Short mmCIF file of N, CA and C in Angstrom, two decimals:
data_model
loop_
_atom_site.label_atom_id
_atom_site.label_comp_id
_atom_site.label_asym_id
_atom_site.label_seq_id
_atom_site.Cartn_x
_atom_site.Cartn_y
_atom_site.Cartn_z
N MET A 281 77.67 85.42 130.87
CA MET A 281 77.81 84.47 129.55
C MET A 281 79.88 85.35 129.23
N ALA A 282 81.02 84.25 128.98
CA ALA A 282 82.33 84.13 129.70
C ALA A 282 82.52 84.86 128.20
N GLN A 283 83.48 86.28 128.34
CA GLN A 283 84.62 86.53 126.85
C GLN A 283 85.44 85.66 126.80
N ILE A 284 85.73 85.03 125.96
CA ILE A 284 86.56 84.56 124.99
C ILE A 284 87.65 85.09 124.78
N PHE A 285 87.71 85.98 124.38
CA PHE A 285 89.08 86.27 124.01
C PHE A 285 88.55 87.44 124.15
N PRO A 286 89.66 88.45 125.05
CA PRO A 286 89.86 90.32 125.39
C PRO A 286 89.10 90.73 123.92
N ALA A 287 89.20 92.18 125.01
CA ALA A 287 88.22 92.24 123.57
C ALA A 287 90.33 93.41 123.44
N VAL A 288 90.67 94.51 122.68
CA VAL A 288 91.87 94.57 122.02
C VAL A 288 91.94 96.06 121.31
N PRO A 289 92.11 96.73 122.24
CA PRO A 289 92.03 98.53 121.75
C PRO A 289 92.58 98.79 120.71
N ARG A 290 92.48 99.39 119.30
CA ARG A 290 91.93 99.47 118.24
C ARG A 290 92.98 102.07 118.13
N THR A 291 93.86 101.15 117.65
CA THR A 291 94.94 102.64 117.91
C THR A 291 94.57 103.14 116.16
N PRO A 292 94.96 104.66 115.82
CA PRO A 292 94.33 104.88 114.94
C PRO A 292 95.37 104.20 114.08
N ASN A 293 95.49 104.35 113.12
CA ASN A 293 96.69 104.60 111.88
C ASN A 293 97.76 105.94 112.27
N PRO A 294 98.48 105.67 112.30
CA PRO A 294 99.83 106.87 112.68
C PRO A 294 98.81 108.26 110.52
N PRO A 295 99.58 109.13 111.00
CA PRO A 295 98.92 110.29 110.01
C PRO A 295 99.46 109.95 109.05
N GLY A 296 98.93 109.73 107.91
CA GLY A 296 99.50 109.71 106.05
C GLY A 296 100.10 107.83 105.92
N THR A 297 99.29 107.05 106.66
CA THR A 297 99.74 105.86 106.63
C THR A 297 98.95 105.35 106.09
N ARG A 298 97.09 105.98 106.07
CA ARG A 298 96.68 105.25 104.58
C ARG A 298 95.11 105.96 104.48
N MET A 299 95.52 105.82 103.25
CA MET A 299 93.49 106.53 102.65
C MET A 299 92.86 105.40 102.42
N PRO A 300 91.41 105.44 103.12
CA PRO A 300 91.06 105.13 102.62
C PRO A 300 90.03 104.06 101.47
N LEU A 301 89.52 103.70 100.82
CA LEU A 301 89.28 103.20 99.77
C LEU A 301 87.54 104.86 99.30
N ARG A 302 86.92 104.72 100.39
CA ARG A 302 85.89 105.49 99.80
C ARG A 302 86.31 106.58 100.17
N ARG A 303 86.87 106.96 100.59
CA ARG A 303 87.94 108.70 99.99
C ARG A 303 88.41 108.15 98.60
N MET A 304 89.47 107.96 98.41
CA MET A 304 89.34 108.16 97.08
C MET A 304 88.69 107.77 96.01
N GLU A 305 87.35 106.86 96.45
CA GLU A 305 86.73 107.30 95.15
C GLU A 305 85.86 108.92 94.58
N PRO A 306 86.01 109.19 95.47
CA PRO A 306 85.27 111.13 94.70
C PRO A 306 86.07 111.57 93.78
N THR A 307 87.75 111.32 94.83
CA THR A 307 88.68 112.07 93.41
C THR A 307 88.75 111.87 92.24
N SER A 308 88.39 110.53 91.56
CA SER A 308 89.02 110.11 90.35
C SER A 308 87.80 110.77 89.55
N ASP A 309 86.60 111.60 89.98
CA ASP A 309 85.24 111.72 89.09
C ASP A 309 85.92 113.25 88.73
N ARG A 310 86.39 113.95 89.85
CA ARG A 310 87.02 115.15 90.41
C ARG A 310 88.50 115.58 89.04
N LEU A 311 89.48 114.90 88.36
CA LEU A 311 89.79 114.85 87.73
C LEU A 311 90.11 114.93 86.01
N LEU A 312 90.68 116.39 85.74
CA LEU A 312 90.67 117.48 84.55
C LEU A 312 91.26 117.08 84.05
N GLU A 313 93.43 116.39 83.99
CA GLU A 313 93.54 116.19 83.36
C GLU A 313 93.32 114.04 82.35
N GLN A 314 93.59 114.56 82.07
CA GLN A 314 93.11 112.21 80.99
C GLN A 314 94.06 111.97 80.03
N CYS A 315 93.86 110.86 80.70
CA CYS A 315 95.45 110.30 79.63
C CYS A 315 94.65 108.88 78.84
N SER A 316 95.03 109.19 78.12
CA SER A 316 94.69 108.37 76.38
C SER A 316 95.31 106.83 76.39
N ILE A 317 94.33 105.46 76.61
CA ILE A 317 95.90 104.54 76.57
C ILE A 317 95.19 103.60 75.63
N ALA A 318 95.82 103.10 74.89
CA ALA A 318 94.91 102.01 73.94
C ALA A 318 95.03 100.30 75.06
N LEU A 319 93.90 99.10 73.86
CA LEU A 319 94.05 98.20 75.45
C LEU A 319 93.84 97.56 73.46
N VAL A 320 94.76 96.54 73.28
CA VAL A 320 95.14 96.12 72.41
C VAL A 320 94.59 94.88 72.91
N GLY A 321 93.51 93.76 71.86
CA GLY A 321 93.32 92.84 72.01
C GLY A 321 92.63 91.78 72.30
N LYS A 322 92.00 90.30 71.86
CA LYS A 322 91.53 89.61 71.01
C LYS A 322 89.85 89.85 71.24
N TYR A 323 89.74 89.14 73.10
CA TYR A 323 88.73 90.46 73.16
C TYR A 323 87.58 91.44 73.59
N THR A 324 88.71 92.49 72.91
CA THR A 324 88.00 93.30 73.19
C THR A 324 86.04 94.14 73.71
N LYS A 325 85.40 93.43 72.87
CA LYS A 325 83.98 93.48 72.30
C LYS A 325 83.63 92.77 73.68
N PHE A 326 84.16 92.10 74.85
CA PHE A 326 83.15 91.69 75.99
C PHE A 326 83.86 92.18 77.11
N SER A 327 83.42 93.25 77.71
CA SER A 327 83.73 94.50 79.11
C SER A 327 84.33 94.02 79.94
N ASP A 328 84.34 92.42 80.09
CA ASP A 328 84.73 91.77 81.56
C ASP A 328 86.37 91.33 81.42
N SER A 329 86.33 91.15 79.58
CA SER A 329 87.68 90.52 79.61
C SER A 329 89.12 91.28 79.79
N TYR A 330 88.92 91.92 79.92
CA TYR A 330 90.17 93.43 80.49
C TYR A 330 90.23 94.28 82.04
N ALA A 331 89.27 92.97 82.83
CA ALA A 331 88.91 94.24 83.29
C ALA A 331 90.69 94.08 85.06
N SER A 332 90.68 93.10 84.94
CA SER A 332 92.05 93.04 86.25
C SER A 332 93.30 94.21 85.56
N VAL A 333 93.15 94.31 84.14
CA VAL A 333 94.52 95.03 83.35
C VAL A 333 93.92 96.95 83.83
N ILE A 334 92.48 97.32 82.72
CA ILE A 334 91.40 98.17 83.26
C ILE A 334 91.71 98.40 84.44
N LYS A 335 91.51 97.88 86.19
CA LYS A 335 91.63 97.90 86.65
C LYS A 335 93.31 98.94 87.85
N ALA A 336 94.06 97.96 86.77
CA ALA A 336 96.21 97.89 86.85
C ALA A 336 95.94 99.61 86.12
N LEU A 337 95.83 100.01 84.96
CA LEU A 337 95.58 101.21 84.29
C LEU A 337 94.72 102.62 85.34
N GLU A 338 93.53 102.39 85.91
CA GLU A 338 93.14 103.18 86.63
C GLU A 338 93.73 103.88 88.02
N HIS A 339 94.23 102.21 88.66
CA HIS A 339 95.32 102.78 89.96
C HIS A 339 96.29 103.25 89.55
N SER A 340 96.66 102.83 88.56
CA SER A 340 98.28 103.88 87.66
C SER A 340 97.53 105.45 87.68
N ALA A 341 96.72 105.29 87.33
CA ALA A 341 96.09 107.17 85.93
C ALA A 341 95.96 107.89 87.92
N LEU A 342 95.11 107.46 89.43
CA LEU A 342 94.72 107.08 90.02
C LEU A 342 96.30 108.25 90.90
N ALA A 343 97.06 107.13 90.74
CA ALA A 343 97.93 107.71 91.42
C ALA A 343 98.59 109.31 91.20
N ILE A 344 99.05 109.33 89.56
CA ILE A 344 99.48 110.09 89.23
C ILE A 344 98.37 111.30 88.40
N SER A 345 96.97 111.08 89.00
CA SER A 345 96.54 112.30 88.88
C SER A 345 95.54 112.89 87.78
N HIS A 346 95.07 111.77 87.39
CA HIS A 346 94.92 112.13 86.21
C HIS A 346 92.97 111.33 85.78
N LYS A 347 92.93 110.81 85.14
CA LYS A 347 90.97 109.43 84.66
C LYS A 347 91.75 109.28 83.01
N LEU A 348 91.83 108.89 83.54
CA LEU A 348 92.12 107.23 82.47
C LEU A 348 91.14 106.96 80.76
N ASP A 349 91.69 107.60 79.87
CA ASP A 349 90.10 107.04 78.83
C ASP A 349 90.90 105.90 78.33
N VAL A 350 90.21 104.68 77.91
CA VAL A 350 91.16 103.93 77.47
C VAL A 350 90.34 103.47 75.80
N LYS A 351 91.44 103.24 74.86
CA LYS A 351 90.94 102.99 73.19
C LYS A 351 90.48 101.65 73.62
N TYR A 352 89.67 100.35 72.65
CA TYR A 352 89.51 99.90 72.35
C TYR A 352 90.06 99.12 71.37
N VAL A 353 91.27 98.03 70.50
CA VAL A 353 91.91 98.35 69.63
C VAL A 353 91.92 95.98 69.50
N ASP A 354 90.72 95.87 68.72
CA ASP A 354 90.83 94.37 67.83
C ASP A 354 91.83 94.07 67.74
N SER A 355 92.50 93.31 68.15
CA SER A 355 93.62 92.80 67.04
C SER A 355 93.39 92.52 65.91
N ALA A 356 91.84 91.88 65.32
CA ALA A 356 91.82 90.99 64.04
C ALA A 356 91.91 92.59 63.76
N ASP A 357 92.59 94.05 63.93
CA ASP A 357 91.99 95.06 63.20
C ASP A 357 94.17 95.16 62.84
N LEU A 358 94.43 94.45 63.89
CA LEU A 358 95.72 94.58 63.30
C LEU A 358 96.72 94.41 61.62
N GLU A 359 97.32 94.81 60.99
CA GLU A 359 98.70 93.74 59.89
C GLU A 359 99.39 92.70 60.66
N PRO A 360 100.32 94.37 61.26
CA PRO A 360 101.60 93.18 61.63
C PRO A 360 101.31 92.26 62.73
N GLY A 361 102.56 91.27 62.80
CA GLY A 361 102.34 89.99 63.45
C GLY A 361 102.24 90.37 64.46
N MET A 362 102.49 90.08 65.90
CA MET A 362 102.25 90.50 67.24
C MET A 362 102.71 89.35 67.80
N LEU A 363 103.54 89.53 69.77
CA LEU A 363 103.90 88.16 70.31
C LEU A 363 103.54 87.76 71.16
N GLN A 364 103.62 86.52 70.71
CA GLN A 364 101.59 86.14 71.28
C GLN A 364 102.63 85.28 73.06
N ASP A 365 102.05 84.05 73.05
CA ASP A 365 102.63 83.73 75.12
C ASP A 365 103.29 82.82 74.45
N ASP A 366 104.31 83.04 73.85
CA ASP A 366 105.24 82.11 73.04
C ASP A 366 106.47 82.83 74.45
N PRO A 367 107.31 81.45 75.61
CA PRO A 367 108.42 81.62 75.36
C PRO A 367 110.13 83.03 74.05
N VAL A 368 110.60 83.62 75.35
CA VAL A 368 111.17 83.82 74.17
C VAL A 368 112.46 82.39 74.12
N ASN A 369 112.53 82.55 73.84
CA ASN A 369 114.43 81.67 73.69
C ASN A 369 115.33 81.71 73.88
N PRO A 370 116.64 81.74 74.82
CA PRO A 370 117.30 82.74 75.96
C PRO A 370 118.32 82.32 74.65
N GLU A 371 118.59 81.56 73.93
CA GLU A 371 119.55 81.29 72.23
C GLU A 371 119.61 82.13 71.87
N LEU A 372 118.52 82.77 71.75
CA LEU A 372 118.71 84.48 71.39
C LEU A 372 118.51 85.59 71.87
N LYS A 373 119.03 85.58 72.91
CA LYS A 373 118.98 87.07 73.42
C LYS A 373 120.16 87.67 72.79
N GLY A 374 120.61 87.25 72.34
CA GLY A 374 122.31 87.84 72.16
C GLY A 374 121.07 89.05 70.01
N HIS A 375 120.31 87.56 69.99
CA HIS A 375 120.15 88.35 68.43
C HIS A 375 119.57 89.88 69.04
N PHE A 376 118.11 89.85 69.83
CA PHE A 376 117.55 90.91 70.02
C PHE A 376 118.77 92.18 70.81
N GLU A 377 119.83 91.44 71.71
CA GLU A 377 120.78 92.63 72.40
C GLU A 377 121.10 93.27 70.97
N LYS A 378 121.55 93.22 69.61
CA LYS A 378 121.67 93.46 68.57
C LYS A 378 120.95 94.78 68.19
N LYS A 379 119.74 94.31 67.86
CA LYS A 379 118.71 95.08 68.18
C LYS A 379 118.50 96.31 69.24
N GLY A 380 118.76 96.17 69.70
CA GLY A 380 118.21 97.11 70.92
C GLY A 380 117.83 96.71 71.80
N PHE A 381 117.44 95.81 71.83
CA PHE A 381 116.03 94.87 72.84
C PHE A 381 117.19 94.78 74.51
N HIS A 382 117.15 95.04 75.12
CA HIS A 382 117.52 93.93 76.04
C HIS A 382 116.31 93.55 77.16
N PHE A 383 117.00 92.04 78.32
CA PHE A 383 116.09 91.73 78.88
C PHE A 383 116.95 91.61 80.44
N VAL A 384 115.75 92.36 80.92
CA VAL A 384 115.61 92.81 82.86
C VAL A 384 115.79 92.05 83.29
N GLY A 385 115.13 90.70 83.24
CA GLY A 385 114.12 89.49 84.13
C GLY A 385 114.17 88.30 82.91
N GLU A 386 114.52 87.40 84.15
CA GLU A 386 114.22 86.27 83.72
C GLU A 386 113.45 85.18 84.71
N ASP A 387 113.46 84.45 84.45
CA ASP A 387 113.09 83.46 85.30
C ASP A 387 114.62 82.91 85.97
N VAL A 388 114.12 82.10 87.52
CA VAL A 388 114.96 82.44 88.97
C VAL A 388 115.60 81.06 87.78
N ASP A 389 115.92 79.97 86.77
CA ASP A 389 116.39 79.56 86.36
C ASP A 389 116.98 79.80 85.67
N GLY A 390 116.82 81.20 84.67
CA GLY A 390 117.29 81.41 84.35
C GLY A 390 117.05 80.44 82.23
N GLU A 391 116.11 80.43 82.72
CA GLU A 391 115.35 79.66 80.80
C GLU A 391 114.36 80.54 80.61
N ARG A 392 114.21 81.58 80.75
CA ARG A 392 112.90 81.60 80.04
C ARG A 392 113.44 83.25 79.78
N MET A 393 113.09 84.38 79.36
CA MET A 393 113.26 85.54 79.34
C MET A 393 111.86 86.05 79.84
N GLU A 394 112.01 87.10 81.13
CA GLU A 394 110.58 87.43 81.11
C GLU A 394 110.22 89.11 81.54
N VAL A 395 111.24 89.72 81.77
CA VAL A 395 110.89 91.32 81.22
C VAL A 395 112.03 92.09 79.76
N ILE A 396 111.20 92.80 78.64
CA ILE A 396 112.10 92.83 78.09
C ILE A 396 111.56 95.14 78.16
N GLU A 397 113.35 95.49 77.60
CA GLU A 397 112.32 96.72 77.59
C GLU A 397 112.84 97.05 76.04
N LEU A 398 113.35 98.25 74.70
CA LEU A 398 114.20 98.48 74.09
C LEU A 398 114.97 100.31 73.88
N ASP A 399 115.78 100.32 74.44
CA ASP A 399 116.44 100.83 74.51
C ASP A 399 116.13 102.11 72.93
N ASP A 400 116.46 103.54 73.38
CA ASP A 400 115.83 105.39 72.19
C ASP A 400 114.28 104.63 72.16
N HIS A 401 113.82 104.23 73.78
CA HIS A 401 111.99 105.12 73.36
C HIS A 401 111.42 105.21 74.54
N PRO A 402 110.16 106.41 74.74
CA PRO A 402 109.37 106.53 75.29
C PRO A 402 109.84 105.74 76.55
N TYR A 403 108.64 104.69 76.50
CA TYR A 403 108.47 103.97 77.15
C TYR A 403 108.04 102.11 76.46
N PHE A 404 108.72 101.10 76.25
CA PHE A 404 108.81 99.46 75.51
C PHE A 404 109.51 98.37 76.89
N VAL A 405 108.09 98.47 77.08
CA VAL A 405 108.69 97.47 78.21
C VAL A 405 107.31 96.31 78.10
N GLY A 406 108.30 95.01 77.26
CA GLY A 406 106.93 93.99 77.27
C GLY A 406 107.14 92.52 78.25
N VAL A 407 106.15 91.91 78.82
CA VAL A 407 106.32 91.60 80.08
C VAL A 407 105.45 89.83 79.55
N GLN A 408 106.29 88.59 80.80
CA GLN A 408 105.76 87.43 80.54
C GLN A 408 104.73 86.83 81.25
N TYR A 409 104.82 87.77 81.94
CA TYR A 409 103.62 87.24 83.43
C TYR A 409 102.82 88.29 83.31
N HIS A 410 101.61 88.88 83.99
CA HIS A 410 100.08 88.89 84.70
C HIS A 410 100.41 90.33 86.08
N PRO A 411 101.83 92.13 85.56
CA PRO A 411 102.03 92.98 86.54
C PRO A 411 100.15 92.87 87.34
N GLU A 412 98.92 93.21 86.77
CA GLU A 412 98.28 92.98 86.77
C GLU A 412 97.65 92.89 87.51
N PHE A 413 97.54 91.74 88.14
CA PHE A 413 97.72 90.24 89.54
C PHE A 413 97.72 92.00 90.25
N THR A 414 99.14 92.43 90.55
CA THR A 414 99.74 92.34 91.83
C THR A 414 99.19 93.71 91.83
N SER A 415 98.73 94.84 90.91
CA SER A 415 98.58 95.59 91.76
C SER A 415 96.95 96.43 91.82
N ARG A 416 96.98 97.57 92.97
CA ARG A 416 96.26 97.96 94.19
C ARG A 416 95.91 99.34 94.38
N PRO A 417 94.85 99.96 94.77
CA PRO A 417 94.97 101.66 94.68
C PRO A 417 95.94 102.45 94.95
N ILE A 418 96.25 101.61 96.19
CA ILE A 418 97.44 102.16 96.78
C ILE A 418 98.41 101.99 96.43
N LYS A 419 98.77 101.43 96.05
CA LYS A 419 100.46 100.67 95.10
C LYS A 419 100.10 99.98 93.91
N PRO A 420 99.92 101.23 92.27
CA PRO A 420 99.94 100.40 91.68
C PRO A 420 101.21 99.37 90.65
N SER A 421 100.90 98.84 89.86
CA SER A 421 101.65 97.76 89.73
C SER A 421 102.10 98.55 88.10
N PRO A 422 104.31 97.72 88.97
CA PRO A 422 105.33 99.38 88.41
C PRO A 422 105.09 99.73 86.91
N PRO A 423 104.85 98.18 86.14
CA PRO A 423 104.28 98.07 84.70
C PRO A 423 103.86 99.31 84.05
N TYR A 424 102.71 99.52 84.81
CA TYR A 424 101.27 99.83 84.43
C TYR A 424 102.31 101.36 84.81
N PHE A 425 102.27 102.01 86.20
CA PHE A 425 102.02 102.82 86.48
C PHE A 425 103.37 103.34 85.80
N GLY A 426 104.55 102.84 85.16
CA GLY A 426 105.18 103.42 84.29
C GLY A 426 104.61 104.04 83.01
N LEU A 427 103.27 103.28 82.70
CA LEU A 427 103.61 103.33 80.63
C LEU A 427 102.17 105.05 81.59
N LEU A 428 101.81 104.39 82.40
CA LEU A 428 100.76 106.16 82.24
C LEU A 428 102.08 107.34 82.58
N LEU A 429 102.67 107.04 83.74
CA LEU A 429 103.94 108.08 83.58
C LEU A 429 104.72 108.69 82.42
N ALA A 430 104.57 107.53 81.16
CA ALA A 430 105.44 107.55 80.58
C ALA A 430 104.35 108.80 79.71
N ALA A 431 102.62 107.93 79.24
CA ALA A 431 102.13 108.46 79.16
C ALA A 431 101.83 109.65 78.80
N THR A 432 102.37 110.39 80.25
CA THR A 432 101.33 112.05 80.31
C THR A 432 103.02 112.96 80.28
N GLY A 433 104.02 112.45 80.04
CA GLY A 433 105.11 112.82 79.48
C GLY A 433 105.73 113.57 81.49
N LYS A 434 105.76 112.43 81.76
CA LYS A 434 106.23 112.35 83.27
C LYS A 434 106.74 111.61 83.35
N LEU A 435 107.54 110.38 83.79
CA LEU A 435 107.99 109.38 83.35
C LEU A 435 109.66 110.14 83.72
N GLN A 436 110.62 110.70 83.26
CA GLN A 436 111.70 111.48 82.85
C GLN A 436 112.15 112.59 84.67
N SER A 437 110.12 113.33 84.35
CA SER A 437 110.88 113.02 86.17
C SER A 437 110.82 113.23 87.27
N TYR A 438 109.67 111.74 87.02
CA TYR A 438 109.36 111.21 88.44
C TYR A 438 111.08 110.16 88.70
N LEU A 439 112.08 109.88 87.77
CA LEU A 439 112.89 108.87 87.86
C LEU A 439 114.64 110.17 88.45
N GLN A 440 113.53 111.12 88.45
CA GLN A 440 114.93 112.30 88.41
C GLN A 440 115.02 112.48 89.84
N LYS A 441 113.67 111.97 90.15
CA LYS A 441 113.17 112.17 91.46
C LYS A 441 113.36 112.01 92.28
N GLY A 442 114.34 110.89 91.99
CA GLY A 442 114.18 109.52 92.83
C GLY A 442 112.57 109.07 93.61
N CYS A 443 112.27 108.85 91.75
CA CYS A 443 111.18 107.56 91.39
C CYS A 443 109.98 108.03 93.00
N ARG A 444 110.05 109.68 93.25
CA ARG A 444 109.18 110.10 93.89
C ARG A 444 108.28 110.86 92.93
N LEU A 445 106.46 111.30 93.23
CA LEU A 445 105.38 112.32 92.97
C LEU A 445 105.56 113.29 93.28
N SER A 446 105.91 113.82 94.60
CA SER A 446 105.89 114.53 95.54
C SER A 446 107.43 115.61 95.22
N PRO A 447 107.31 116.60 94.97
CA PRO A 447 108.40 117.75 95.08
C PRO A 447 109.80 117.48 96.28
N ARG A 448 108.65 116.67 97.33
CA ARG A 448 110.20 116.60 98.53
C ARG A 448 111.23 115.56 97.76
#
């Protein structure tokens, strides 16, 4: 039988470029430090409702060598009103900025504010998209990664080191 596709020699990945997931998995069981995060939502009683969010938090926790502890909070138990999925009207941008908020991301047409931060807060970021869908075990989603860094007291050090975890 004739070979249609020639065999392609496989070259190993250069050292340090890739860690197989099977080598990462046992690591999470040996982590000693823990990070607790409260997850507020309407459907916290259903185990898979926030699966992508939990995975993004797990990716971030693993990147900073912490074990994740999620505390589920039913949003019905909270009395203050919460921001829904309604976009922020760009005409109100000045009103928010007077209160210390800064819009640091908007859609390509400039019609919708996508990312907001708050001055004088260790970590306050609000987004109008789903950053959990871009998270990967080796490359956690930046908003979730920042949250975990802030929750463990490592955000300022990370920023001062030029956004690197190692001392190099």
